[in-house]
CSV table of C-alpha atoms in Angstrom, one decimal:
chain,number,residue,atom,x,y,z
Q,1,MET,CA,-16.4,-23.6,21.2
Q,2,LYS,CA,-17.5,-22.9,24.7
Q,3,LEU,CA,-20.2,-25.1,26.2
Q,4,SER,CA,-23.1,-23.4,27.9
Q,5,THR,CA,-23.4,-24.0,31.7
Q,6,LYS,CA,-26.5,-26.2,31.1
Q,7,VAL,CA,-24.8,-28.3,28.5
Q,8,ALA,CA,-21.8,-28.7,30.7
Q,9,GLU,CA,-24.1,-29.8,33.6
Q,10,LEU,CA,-25.9,-32.3,31.4
Q,11,THR,CA,-22.6,-33.6,30.0
Q,12,ASN,CA,-21.3,-34.3,33.5
Q,13,ILE,CA,-24.5,-36.2,34.4
Q,14,ILE,CA,-24.8,-38.1,31.1
Q,15,ALA,CA,-21.1,-39.1,30.5
Q,16,PRO,CA,-21.0,-42.0,33.1
Q,17,ALA,CA,-24.2,-43.5,31.7
Q,18,VAL,CA,-22.8,-43.4,28.1
Q,19,ALA,CA,-19.5,-44.9,29.2
Q,20,ALA,CA,-21.5,-47.8,30.9
Q,21,CYS,CA,-22.8,-48.7,27.4
Q,22,ASP,CA,-19.3,-49.2,26.0
Q,23,VAL,CA,-19.5,-46.2,23.6
Q,24,ALA,CA,-17.8,-42.8,23.7
Q,25,LEU,CA,-19.7,-39.5,24.2
Q,26,TRP,CA,-19.0,-37.2,21.2
Q,27,GLY,CA,-21.2,-34.3,22.3
Q,28,VAL,CA,-24.4,-33.0,23.8
Q,29,GLU,CA,-26.9,-30.4,22.4
Q,30,PHE,CA,-29.6,-28.9,24.5
Q,31,ALA,CA,-32.3,-26.7,22.9
Q,32,PRO,CA,-34.8,-25.3,25.4
Q,33,GLN,CA,-38.1,-24.7,23.6
Q,34,GLY,CA,-40.6,-23.5,26.1
Q,35,ASN,CA,-42.2,-26.4,27.9
Q,36,ARG,CA,-40.8,-29.0,25.4
Q,37,SER,CA,-37.0,-29.0,25.1
Q,38,LEU,CA,-34.7,-31.1,22.9
Q,39,LEU,CA,-31.7,-33.0,24.3
Q,40,ARG,CA,-29.6,-34.6,21.6
Q,41,ILE,CA,-26.7,-36.9,22.5
Q,42,TYR,CA,-24.1,-38.0,20.0
Q,43,ILE,CA,-22.1,-41.2,20.6
Q,44,GLU,CA,-19.4,-43.0,18.7
Q,45,ALA,CA,-17.5,-46.2,18.9
Q,46,LEU,CA,-14.6,-46.4,21.4
Q,47,PRO,CA,-11.2,-45.6,19.9
Q,48,GLU,CA,-10.1,-49.3,19.9
Q,49,GLU,CA,-13.3,-50.3,18.2
Q,50,LYS,CA,-13.0,-47.6,15.6
Q,51,GLU,CA,-9.6,-49.1,14.7
Q,52,GLN,CA,-11.5,-52.3,13.9
Q,53,ASP,CA,-14.0,-50.3,11.7
Q,54,LYS,CA,-16.8,-50.9,14.2
Q,55,GLN,CA,-19.6,-48.3,14.0
Q,56,VAL,CA,-22.4,-47.2,16.3
Q,57,SER,CA,-25.4,-49.4,15.9
Q,58,ILE,CA,-29.1,-48.7,16.6
Q,59,GLU,CA,-28.7,-51.1,19.6
Q,60,ASN,CA,-26.0,-48.8,21.0
Q,61,CYS,CA,-28.3,-45.8,20.6
Q,62,ALA,CA,-31.2,-47.7,22.3
Q,63,ALA,CA,-29.0,-48.8,25.2
Q,64,VAL,CA,-27.7,-45.2,25.7
Q,65,ASN,CA,-31.2,-43.8,25.5
Q,66,HIS,CA,-32.4,-46.3,28.2
Q,67,GLN,CA,-29.4,-45.6,30.5
Q,68,VAL,CA,-29.6,-41.8,30.1
Q,69,SER,CA,-33.3,-41.7,30.6
Q,70,GLY,CA,-32.9,-43.4,34.0
Q,71,ILE,CA,-30.1,-41.0,35.0
Q,72,LEU,CA,-32.1,-38.0,34.0
Q,73,GLU,CA,-35.2,-39.2,35.9
Q,74,VAL,CA,-33.1,-39.4,39.1
Q,75,HIS,CA,-31.3,-36.1,38.6
Q,76,ASP,CA,-34.1,-34.2,36.9
Q,77,PRO,CA,-31.9,-31.4,35.5
Q,78,ILE,CA,-34.4,-30.3,32.8
Q,79,ALA,CA,-37.5,-28.3,33.7
Q,80,GLY,CA,-40.6,-29.4,31.9
Q,81,GLU,CA,-40.9,-32.0,29.2
Q,82,TYR,CA,-38.1,-32.8,26.8
Q,83,VAL,CA,-37.4,-35.1,23.8
Q,84,LEU,CA,-34.3,-37.3,24.1
Q,85,GLU,CA,-32.5,-38.2,20.9
Q,86,VAL,CA,-29.4,-40.4,20.7
Q,87,SER,CA,-27.4,-40.9,17.4
Q,88,SER,CA,-24.0,-41.1,15.9
Q,89,PRO,CA,-22.3,-37.8,14.9
Q,90,GLY,CA,-22.6,-38.8,11.2
Q,91,PHE,CA,-20.3,-37.9,8.3
Q,92,ASP,CA,-20.8,-34.2,8.7
Q,93,ARG,CA,-20.2,-34.3,12.4
Q,94,ALA,CA,-20.3,-31.2,14.6
Q,95,PHE,CA,-17.3,-30.6,16.7
Q,96,PHE,CA,-18.0,-30.0,20.4
Q,97,SER,CA,-14.4,-29.3,21.5
Q,98,ASP,CA,-11.2,-28.1,19.9
Q,99,GLU,CA,-9.5,-31.4,20.7
Q,100,GLN,CA,-12.0,-33.3,18.4
Q,101,MET,CA,-10.7,-31.4,15.3
Q,102,HIS,CA,-7.1,-32.7,15.7
Q,103,ASP,CA,-8.0,-36.0,14.0
Q,104,TYR,CA,-9.4,-34.2,11.0
Q,105,VAL,CA,-6.4,-32.1,9.8
Q,106,GLY,CA,-6.3,-32.2,6.0
Q,107,GLN,CA,-10.1,-32.4,5.7
Q,108,THR,CA,-12.7,-29.8,5.0
Q,109,VAL,CA,-14.4,-28.0,7.9
Q,110,SER,CA,-17.0,-25.2,8.1
Q,111,LEU,CA,-16.7,-22.6,10.9
Q,112,ARG,CA,-19.1,-20.0,12.2
Q,113,LEU,CA,-17.1,-17.3,14.0
Q,114,ILE,CA,-18.0,-15.1,16.9
Q,115,GLN,CA,-16.3,-12.1,15.3
Q,116,ALA,CA,-15.9,-11.5,11.6
Q,117,ILE,CA,-12.4,-11.9,10.1
Q,118,GLY,CA,-10.9,-10.4,7.0
Q,119,GLU,CA,-10.3,-6.9,5.5
Q,120,GLY,CA,-12.8,-4.2,4.4
Q,121,ASP,CA,-15.7,-5.6,2.4
Q,122,GLN,CA,-14.3,-9.1,2.6
Q,123,LYS,CA,-15.1,-9.6,6.3
Q,124,ARG,CA,-16.9,-12.8,7.1
Q,125,ARG,CA,-18.2,-14.8,10.0
Q,126,LYS,CA,-18.5,-18.1,8.0
Q,127,VAL,CA,-15.4,-19.8,6.7
Q,128,THR,CA,-15.1,-23.2,4.9
Q,129,GLY,CA,-11.8,-24.8,3.9
Q,130,SER,CA,-9.1,-27.4,4.5
Q,131,LEU,CA,-8.0,-27.6,8.0
Q,132,ASP,CA,-4.2,-27.2,7.6
Q,133,SER,CA,-3.2,-27.3,11.3
Q,134,ILE,CA,-4.4,-26.8,14.8
Q,135,ASP,CA,-2.7,-26.2,18.1
Q,136,ALA,CA,-3.7,-25.1,21.6
Q,137,THR,CA,-4.8,-21.6,20.5
Q,138,LEU,CA,-5.1,-21.3,16.7
Q,139,LEU,CA,-6.1,-23.2,13.6
Q,140,ASN,CA,-5.0,-22.6,10.1
Q,141,LEU,CA,-7.4,-23.1,7.3
Q,142,THR,CA,-7.2,-22.7,3.5
Q,143,ALA,CA,-10.4,-21.8,1.6
Q,144,ALA,CA,-11.2,-23.3,-1.8
Q,145,ASP,CA,-10.1,-20.0,-3.4
Q,146,GLY,CA,-6.6,-20.4,-1.8
Q,147,GLU,CA,-7.1,-17.7,0.8
Q,148,GLN,CA,-5.5,-18.7,4.1
Q,149,PHE,CA,-6.9,-17.9,7.5
Q,150,GLU,CA,-5.4,-18.1,11.0
Q,151,ILE,CA,-8.3,-18.3,13.4
Q,152,ALA,CA,-8.2,-18.1,17.2
Q,153,LEU,CA,-10.0,-21.1,18.7
Q,154,THR,CA,-11.7,-18.7,21.1
Q,155,ASN,CA,-13.3,-17.0,18.0
Q,156,ILE,CA,-15.1,-20.2,16.9
Q,157,ASP,CA,-18.8,-20.4,17.7
Q,158,LYS,CA,-19.6,-23.6,15.8
Q,159,ALA,CA,-17.6,-26.0,13.7
Q,160,HIS,CA,-18.4,-29.1,11.7
Q,161,LEU,CA,-16.8,-31.5,9.2
Q,162,ILE,CA,-17.8,-31.3,5.5
Q,163,TYR,CA,-18.2,-34.8,4.2
Q,164,GLU,CA,-16.5,-35.4,0.9
Q,165,ASP,CA,-17.1,-38.7,-0.8
Q,166,ALA,CA,-13.7,-40.1,-1.8
């Protein structure tokens, strides 16, 4: 999951402002839409607070929105108008880096791939299944039908967690 140059630039600008609000930056999405772009920031509780079952609150989102708005006003990295949204990643969280998936081994994930995998008529670019393992270069996934996949991390375009109510 490679970040675009613009998202990487925005992340570098935004990260200190988010940290100043005592929350962790989960990810940044930027969708340029002509003269009115969308900048979406996902935040979550700090690791030590997650251990205490603390969640991101509306107050956390408001504080980050205020801090980031000020930083963006100073740096002005987005041409034209934009909408700024701040929220938690939610139960069906998107993954913005390979490292984020390590905590979700054993859970169901959905992947959109850059290049299709499989044989003959069974080639596919979308795969959903249980994340069996992940290392520095590969992840192993078992689909609901029992089919197993070994997928290069460099072949993942997008990934997100599939929420399953226990």
